[in-house]
PDB file of C-alpha atoms in Angstrom:
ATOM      1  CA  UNK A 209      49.751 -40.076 -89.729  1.00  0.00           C
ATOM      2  CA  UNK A 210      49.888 -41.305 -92.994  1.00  0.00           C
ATOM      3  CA  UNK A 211      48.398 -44.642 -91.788  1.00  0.00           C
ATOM      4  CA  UNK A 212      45.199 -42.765 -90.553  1.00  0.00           C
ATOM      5  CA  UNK A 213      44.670 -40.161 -93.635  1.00  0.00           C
ATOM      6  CA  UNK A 214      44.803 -43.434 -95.554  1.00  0.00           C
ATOM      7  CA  UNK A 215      42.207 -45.156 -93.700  1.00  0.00           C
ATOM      8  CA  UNK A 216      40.035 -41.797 -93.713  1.00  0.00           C
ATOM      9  CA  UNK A 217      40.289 -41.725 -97.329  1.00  0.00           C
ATOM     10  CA  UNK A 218      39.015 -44.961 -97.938  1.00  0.00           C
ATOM     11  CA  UNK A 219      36.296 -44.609 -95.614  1.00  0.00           C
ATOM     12  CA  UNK A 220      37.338 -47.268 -93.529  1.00  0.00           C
ATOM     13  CA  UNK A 221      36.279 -46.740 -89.679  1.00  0.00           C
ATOM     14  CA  UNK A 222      39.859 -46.542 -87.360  1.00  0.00           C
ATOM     15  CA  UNK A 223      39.963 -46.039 -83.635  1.00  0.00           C
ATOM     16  CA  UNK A 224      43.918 -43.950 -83.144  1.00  0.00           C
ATOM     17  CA  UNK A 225      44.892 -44.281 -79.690  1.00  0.00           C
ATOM     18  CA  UNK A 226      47.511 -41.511 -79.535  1.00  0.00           C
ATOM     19  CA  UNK A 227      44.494 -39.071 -81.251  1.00  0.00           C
ATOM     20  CA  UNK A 228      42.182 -39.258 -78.487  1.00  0.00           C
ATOM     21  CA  UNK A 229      41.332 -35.910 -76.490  1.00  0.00           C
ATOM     22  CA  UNK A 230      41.258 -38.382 -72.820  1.00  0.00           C
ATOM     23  CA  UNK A 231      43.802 -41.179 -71.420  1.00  0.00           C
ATOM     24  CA  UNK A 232      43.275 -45.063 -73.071  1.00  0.00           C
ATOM     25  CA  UNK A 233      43.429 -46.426 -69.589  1.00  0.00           C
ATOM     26  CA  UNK A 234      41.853 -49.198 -68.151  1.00  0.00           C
ATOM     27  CA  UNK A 235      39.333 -46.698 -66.041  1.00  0.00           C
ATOM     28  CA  UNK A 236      38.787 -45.004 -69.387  1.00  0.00           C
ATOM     29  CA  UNK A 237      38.368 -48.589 -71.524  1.00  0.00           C
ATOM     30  CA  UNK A 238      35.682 -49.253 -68.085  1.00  0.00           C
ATOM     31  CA  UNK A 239      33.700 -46.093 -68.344  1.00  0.00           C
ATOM     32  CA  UNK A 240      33.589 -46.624 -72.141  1.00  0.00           C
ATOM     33  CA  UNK A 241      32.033 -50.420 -71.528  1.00  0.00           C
ATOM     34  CA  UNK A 242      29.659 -48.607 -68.922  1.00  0.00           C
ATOM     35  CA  UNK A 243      28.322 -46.138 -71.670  1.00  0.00           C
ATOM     36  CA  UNK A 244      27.881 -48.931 -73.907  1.00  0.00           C
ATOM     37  CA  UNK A 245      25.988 -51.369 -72.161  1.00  0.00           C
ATOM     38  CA  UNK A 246      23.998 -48.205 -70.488  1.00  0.00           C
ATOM     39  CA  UNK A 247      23.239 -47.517 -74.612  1.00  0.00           C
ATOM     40  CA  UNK A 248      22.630 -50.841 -75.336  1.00  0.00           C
ATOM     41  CA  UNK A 249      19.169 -53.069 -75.394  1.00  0.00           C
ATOM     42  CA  UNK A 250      19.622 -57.069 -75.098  1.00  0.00           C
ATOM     43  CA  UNK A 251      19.588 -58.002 -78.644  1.00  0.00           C
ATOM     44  CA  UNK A 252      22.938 -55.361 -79.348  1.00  0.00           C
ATOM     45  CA  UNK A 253      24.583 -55.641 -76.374  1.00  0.00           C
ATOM     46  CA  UNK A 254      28.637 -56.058 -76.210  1.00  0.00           C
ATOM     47  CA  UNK A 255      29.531 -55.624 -73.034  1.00  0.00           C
ATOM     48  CA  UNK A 256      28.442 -58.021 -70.139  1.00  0.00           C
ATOM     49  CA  UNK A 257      27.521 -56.647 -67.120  1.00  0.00           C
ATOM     50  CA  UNK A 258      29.753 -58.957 -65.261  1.00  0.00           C
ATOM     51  CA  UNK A 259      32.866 -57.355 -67.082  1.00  0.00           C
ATOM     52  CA  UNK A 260      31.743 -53.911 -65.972  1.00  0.00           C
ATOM     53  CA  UNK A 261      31.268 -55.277 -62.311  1.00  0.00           C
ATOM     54  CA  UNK A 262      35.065 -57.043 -62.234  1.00  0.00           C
ATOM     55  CA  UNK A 263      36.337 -53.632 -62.435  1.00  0.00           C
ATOM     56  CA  UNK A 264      34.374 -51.934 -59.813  1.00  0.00           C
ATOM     57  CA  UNK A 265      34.963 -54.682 -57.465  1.00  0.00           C
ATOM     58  CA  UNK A 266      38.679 -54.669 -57.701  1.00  0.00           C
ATOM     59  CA  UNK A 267      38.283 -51.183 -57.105  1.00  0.00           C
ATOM     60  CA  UNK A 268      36.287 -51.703 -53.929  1.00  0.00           C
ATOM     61  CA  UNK A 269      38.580 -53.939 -52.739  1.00  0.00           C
ATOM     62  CA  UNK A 270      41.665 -52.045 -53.155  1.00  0.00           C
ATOM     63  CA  UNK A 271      39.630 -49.228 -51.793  1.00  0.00           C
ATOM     64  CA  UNK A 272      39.014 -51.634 -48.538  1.00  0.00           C
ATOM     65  CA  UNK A 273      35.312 -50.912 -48.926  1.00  0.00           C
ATOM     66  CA  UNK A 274      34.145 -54.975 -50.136  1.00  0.00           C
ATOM     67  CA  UNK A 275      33.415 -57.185 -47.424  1.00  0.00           C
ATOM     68  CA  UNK A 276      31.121 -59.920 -47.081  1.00  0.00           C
ATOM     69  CA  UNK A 277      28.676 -61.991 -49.684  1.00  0.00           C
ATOM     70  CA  UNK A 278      25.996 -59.807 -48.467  1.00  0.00           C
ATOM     71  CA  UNK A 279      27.750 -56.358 -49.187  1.00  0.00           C
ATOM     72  CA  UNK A 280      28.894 -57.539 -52.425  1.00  0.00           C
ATOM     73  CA  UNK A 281      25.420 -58.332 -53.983  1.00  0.00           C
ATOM     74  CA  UNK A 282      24.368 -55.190 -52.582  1.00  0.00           C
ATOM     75  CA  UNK A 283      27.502 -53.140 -54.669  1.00  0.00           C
ATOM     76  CA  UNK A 284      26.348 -54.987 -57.604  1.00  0.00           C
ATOM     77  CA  UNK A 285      23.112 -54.059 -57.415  1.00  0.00           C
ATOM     78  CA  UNK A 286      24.171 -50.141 -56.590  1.00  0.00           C
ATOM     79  CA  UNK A 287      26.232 -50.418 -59.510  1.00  0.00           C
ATOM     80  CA  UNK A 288      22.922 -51.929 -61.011  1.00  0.00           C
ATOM     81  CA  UNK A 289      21.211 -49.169 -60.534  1.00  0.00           C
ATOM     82  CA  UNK A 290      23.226 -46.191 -61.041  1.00  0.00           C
ATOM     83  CA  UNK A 291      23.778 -47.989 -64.579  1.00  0.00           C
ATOM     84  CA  UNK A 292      20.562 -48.339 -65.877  1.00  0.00           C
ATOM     85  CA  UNK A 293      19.160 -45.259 -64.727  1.00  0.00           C
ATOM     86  CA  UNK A 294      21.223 -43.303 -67.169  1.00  0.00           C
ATOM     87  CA  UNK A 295      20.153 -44.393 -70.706  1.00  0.00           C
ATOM     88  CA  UNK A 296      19.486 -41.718 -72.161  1.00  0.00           C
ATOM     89  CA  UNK A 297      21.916 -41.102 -75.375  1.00  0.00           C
ATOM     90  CA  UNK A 298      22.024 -37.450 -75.910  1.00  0.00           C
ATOM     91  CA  UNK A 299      23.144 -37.007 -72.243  1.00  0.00           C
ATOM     92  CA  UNK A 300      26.352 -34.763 -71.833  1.00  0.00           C
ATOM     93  CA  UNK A 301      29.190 -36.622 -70.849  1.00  0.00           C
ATOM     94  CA  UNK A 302      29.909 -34.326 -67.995  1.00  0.00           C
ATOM     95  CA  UNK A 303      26.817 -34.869 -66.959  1.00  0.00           C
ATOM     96  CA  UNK A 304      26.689 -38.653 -66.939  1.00  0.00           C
ATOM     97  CA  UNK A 305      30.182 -38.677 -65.299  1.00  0.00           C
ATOM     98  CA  UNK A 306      29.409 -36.669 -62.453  1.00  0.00           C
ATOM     99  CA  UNK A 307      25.814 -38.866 -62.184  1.00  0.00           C
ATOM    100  CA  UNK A 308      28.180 -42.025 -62.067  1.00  0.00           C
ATOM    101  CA  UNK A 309      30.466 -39.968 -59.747  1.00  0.00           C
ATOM    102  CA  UNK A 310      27.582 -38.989 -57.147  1.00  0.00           C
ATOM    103  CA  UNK A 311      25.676 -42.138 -57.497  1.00  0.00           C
ATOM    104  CA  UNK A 312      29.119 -44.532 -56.830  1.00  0.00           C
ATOM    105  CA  UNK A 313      31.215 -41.858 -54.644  1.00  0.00           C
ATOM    106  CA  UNK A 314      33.988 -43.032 -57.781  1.00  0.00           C
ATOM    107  CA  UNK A 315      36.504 -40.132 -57.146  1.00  0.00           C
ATOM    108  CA  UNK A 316      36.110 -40.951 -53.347  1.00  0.00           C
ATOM    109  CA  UNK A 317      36.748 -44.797 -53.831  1.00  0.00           C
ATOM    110  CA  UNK A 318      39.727 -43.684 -55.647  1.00  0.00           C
ATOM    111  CA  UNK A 319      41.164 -41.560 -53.781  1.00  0.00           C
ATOM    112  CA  UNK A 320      40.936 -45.014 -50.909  1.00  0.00           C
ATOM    113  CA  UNK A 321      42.181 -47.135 -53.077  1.00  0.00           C
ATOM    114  CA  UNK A 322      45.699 -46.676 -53.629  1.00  0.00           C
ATOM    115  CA  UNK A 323      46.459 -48.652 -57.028  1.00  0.00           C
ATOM    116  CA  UNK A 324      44.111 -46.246 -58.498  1.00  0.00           C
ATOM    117  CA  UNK A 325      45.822 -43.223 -58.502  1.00  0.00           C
ATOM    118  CA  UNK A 326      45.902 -43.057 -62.244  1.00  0.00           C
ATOM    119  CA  UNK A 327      42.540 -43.621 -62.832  1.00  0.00           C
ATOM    120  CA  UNK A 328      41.730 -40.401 -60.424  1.00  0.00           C
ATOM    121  CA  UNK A 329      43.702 -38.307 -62.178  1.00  0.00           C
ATOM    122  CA  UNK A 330      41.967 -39.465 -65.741  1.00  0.00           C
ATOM    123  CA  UNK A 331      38.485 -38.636 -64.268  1.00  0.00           C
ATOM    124  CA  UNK A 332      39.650 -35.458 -63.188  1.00  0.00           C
ATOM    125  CA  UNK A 333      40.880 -34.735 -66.491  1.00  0.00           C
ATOM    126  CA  UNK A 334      37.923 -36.295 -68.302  1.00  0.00           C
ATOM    127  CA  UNK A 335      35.229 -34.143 -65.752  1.00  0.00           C
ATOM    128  CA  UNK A 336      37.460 -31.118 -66.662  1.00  0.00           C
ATOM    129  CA  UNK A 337      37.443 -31.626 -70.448  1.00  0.00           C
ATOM    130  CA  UNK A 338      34.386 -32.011 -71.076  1.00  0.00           C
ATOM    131  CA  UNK A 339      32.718 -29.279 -68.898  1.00  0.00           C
ATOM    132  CA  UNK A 340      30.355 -26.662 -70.868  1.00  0.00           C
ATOM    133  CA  UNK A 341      33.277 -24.353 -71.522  1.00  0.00           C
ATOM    134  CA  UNK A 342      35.968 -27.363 -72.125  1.00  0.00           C
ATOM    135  CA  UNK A 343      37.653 -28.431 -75.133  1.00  0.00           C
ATOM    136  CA  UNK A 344      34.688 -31.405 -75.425  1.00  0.00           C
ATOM    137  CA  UNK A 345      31.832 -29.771 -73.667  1.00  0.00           C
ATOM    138  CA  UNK A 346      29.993 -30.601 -76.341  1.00  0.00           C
ATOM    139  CA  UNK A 347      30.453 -34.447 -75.988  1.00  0.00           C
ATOM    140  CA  UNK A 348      27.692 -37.054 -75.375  1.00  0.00           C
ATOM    141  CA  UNK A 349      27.188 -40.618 -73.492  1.00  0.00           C
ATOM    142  CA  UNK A 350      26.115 -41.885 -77.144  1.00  0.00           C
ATOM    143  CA  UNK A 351      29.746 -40.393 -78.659  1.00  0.00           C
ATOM    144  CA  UNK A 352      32.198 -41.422 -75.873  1.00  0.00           C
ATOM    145  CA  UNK A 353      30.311 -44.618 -75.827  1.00  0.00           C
ATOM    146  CA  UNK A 354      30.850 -44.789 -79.698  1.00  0.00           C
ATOM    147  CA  UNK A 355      34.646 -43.744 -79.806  1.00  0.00           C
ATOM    148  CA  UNK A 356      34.888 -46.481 -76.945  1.00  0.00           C
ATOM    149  CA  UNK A 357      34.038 -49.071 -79.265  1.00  0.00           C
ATOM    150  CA  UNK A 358      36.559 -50.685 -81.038  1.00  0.00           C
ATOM    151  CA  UNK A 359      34.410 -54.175 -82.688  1.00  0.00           C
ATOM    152  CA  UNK A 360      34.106 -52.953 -86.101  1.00  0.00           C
ATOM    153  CA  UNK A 361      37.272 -50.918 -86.069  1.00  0.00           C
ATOM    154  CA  UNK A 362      40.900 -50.533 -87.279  1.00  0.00           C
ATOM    155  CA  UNK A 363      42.404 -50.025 -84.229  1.00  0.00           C
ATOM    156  CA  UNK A 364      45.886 -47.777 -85.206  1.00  0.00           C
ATOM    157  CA  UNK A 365      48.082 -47.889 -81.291  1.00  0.00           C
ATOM    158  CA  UNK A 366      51.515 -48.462 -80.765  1.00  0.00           C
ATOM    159  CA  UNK A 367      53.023 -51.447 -79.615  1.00  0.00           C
ATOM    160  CA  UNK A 368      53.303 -50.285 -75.850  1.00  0.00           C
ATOM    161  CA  UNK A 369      49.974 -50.238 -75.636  1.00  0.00           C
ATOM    162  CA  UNK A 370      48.735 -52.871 -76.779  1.00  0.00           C
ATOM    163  CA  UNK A 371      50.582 -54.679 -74.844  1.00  0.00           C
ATOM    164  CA  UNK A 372      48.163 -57.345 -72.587  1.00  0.00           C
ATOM    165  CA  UNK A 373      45.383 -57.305 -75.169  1.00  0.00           C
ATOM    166  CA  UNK A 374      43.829 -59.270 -78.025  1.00  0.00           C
ATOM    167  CA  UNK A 375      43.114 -58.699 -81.641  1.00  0.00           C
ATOM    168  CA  UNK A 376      41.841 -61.459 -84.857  1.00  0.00           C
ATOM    169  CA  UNK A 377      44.773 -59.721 -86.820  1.00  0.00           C
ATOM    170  CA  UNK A 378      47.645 -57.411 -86.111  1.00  0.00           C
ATOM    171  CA  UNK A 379      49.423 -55.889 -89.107  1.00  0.00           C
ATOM    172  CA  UNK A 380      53.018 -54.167 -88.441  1.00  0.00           C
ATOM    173  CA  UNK A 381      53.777 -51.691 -91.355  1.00  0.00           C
ATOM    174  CA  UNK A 382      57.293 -51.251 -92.043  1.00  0.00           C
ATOM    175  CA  UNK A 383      58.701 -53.724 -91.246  1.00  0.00           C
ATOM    176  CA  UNK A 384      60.151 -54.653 -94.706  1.00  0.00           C
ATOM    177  CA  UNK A 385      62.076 -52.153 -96.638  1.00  0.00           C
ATOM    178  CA  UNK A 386      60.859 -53.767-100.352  1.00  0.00           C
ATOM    179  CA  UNK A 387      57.933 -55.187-101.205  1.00  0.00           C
TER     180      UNK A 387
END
C-alpha cells in the first residue's frame, strides 16, 4: 500500500494487480487486448490481431470446435468481424461483453472447452459486475481497455503472478534491510 500511495503522489501512472475490481487472468489480459485493438486506429495500435486470434483458437480447439484450413480462416474472420464492429469508446462494458458473447457464443465455447473453466467463471463475474446496478455498471470499452494497458505503466503485482511474463525492469523493494 505504501508502494502505490507513493506512486499516486508523485503522479506516476501504476497498474496494481491485487486492486483490480475483475480477475488478472489470461481471458481477462485477452478481452483487455480485444478492447484495445477494437479502440485503436493503425498508426496507435499495440496489440496485433494475430495475438488476439492465438487465444481464441486455442480456445476453439480445446472446445473441439476448429477443424480444417477452411473453418479456421472462416473463425478468424468471425472473430474479424465481431471485433471491428464494436469501436465505439463510450460503449458500456456490459454491453460490449455480452456483444462479444452473442456474436462468438464465448460462454458456450467455454463451457466445451474444458481447460477453460476459469475463464467462464471470470466472464460471469465480469458480465455480473458491471451490469447497470453492479459495483462497475458504470464502466466503459475505452476504461477497461485503458486499465488493460500496462505500456506506459508501473506495474505493482506480486511475484506469483508475474510469474511467465516479461518486463524492461523489475525492482524488488525490501529486499535489503539498510540502504
Amino acid at each position: 500500500q505504501i508502494i502505490l500511495k507513493e506512486l499516486s503522489a508523485a503522479g506516476i501512472p501504476f497498474v496494481s494487480e491485487r486492486e483490480g475490481f475483475y480477475p488478472r487472468s489470461p481471458f481477462i489480459r485477452w478481452l483487455h487486448d480485444c478492447a484495445a485493438w477494437c479502440l485503436s486506429d493503425v498508426e496507435t495500435v499495440e496489440v496485433l490481431f494475430e495475438d488476439i486470434y492465438r487465444f481464441y483458437r486455442d480456445l476453439l480447439v480445446s472446445a473441439g470446435e476448429l477443424g480444417t484450413g477452411h473453418q479456421r480462416l472462416e473463425h478468424r474472420l468471425h472473430l474479424y468481424e465481431a471485433l471491428d464492429g464494436s469501436s465505439d469508446p463510450d460503449m458500456s462494458l456490459n454491453e460490449w461483453l455480452n456483444r462479444l458473447d452473442k456474436e462468438l457464443d464465448l460462454r458456450g465455447t467455454m463451457l466445451r472447452a474444458p481447460d477453460y473453466s476459469d475463464a467462464l467463471e471470470d466472464m460471469d463475474h465480469l458480465l455480473q459486475s458491471t451490469e447497470i446496478d453492479g459495483r462497475h455498471g458504470s464502466e466503459t470499452v475505452s476504461s477497461f481497455s485503458y486499465d488493460g494497458r500496462i505500456r506506459g505503466k508501473v506495474v505493482v503485482t506480486t511475484m506469483h503472478s508475474s510469474k511467465g511474463r516479461q518486463f524492461d525492469a523489475v525492482i524488488m523493494p525490501g529486499l535489503q534491510e539498510t540502504i
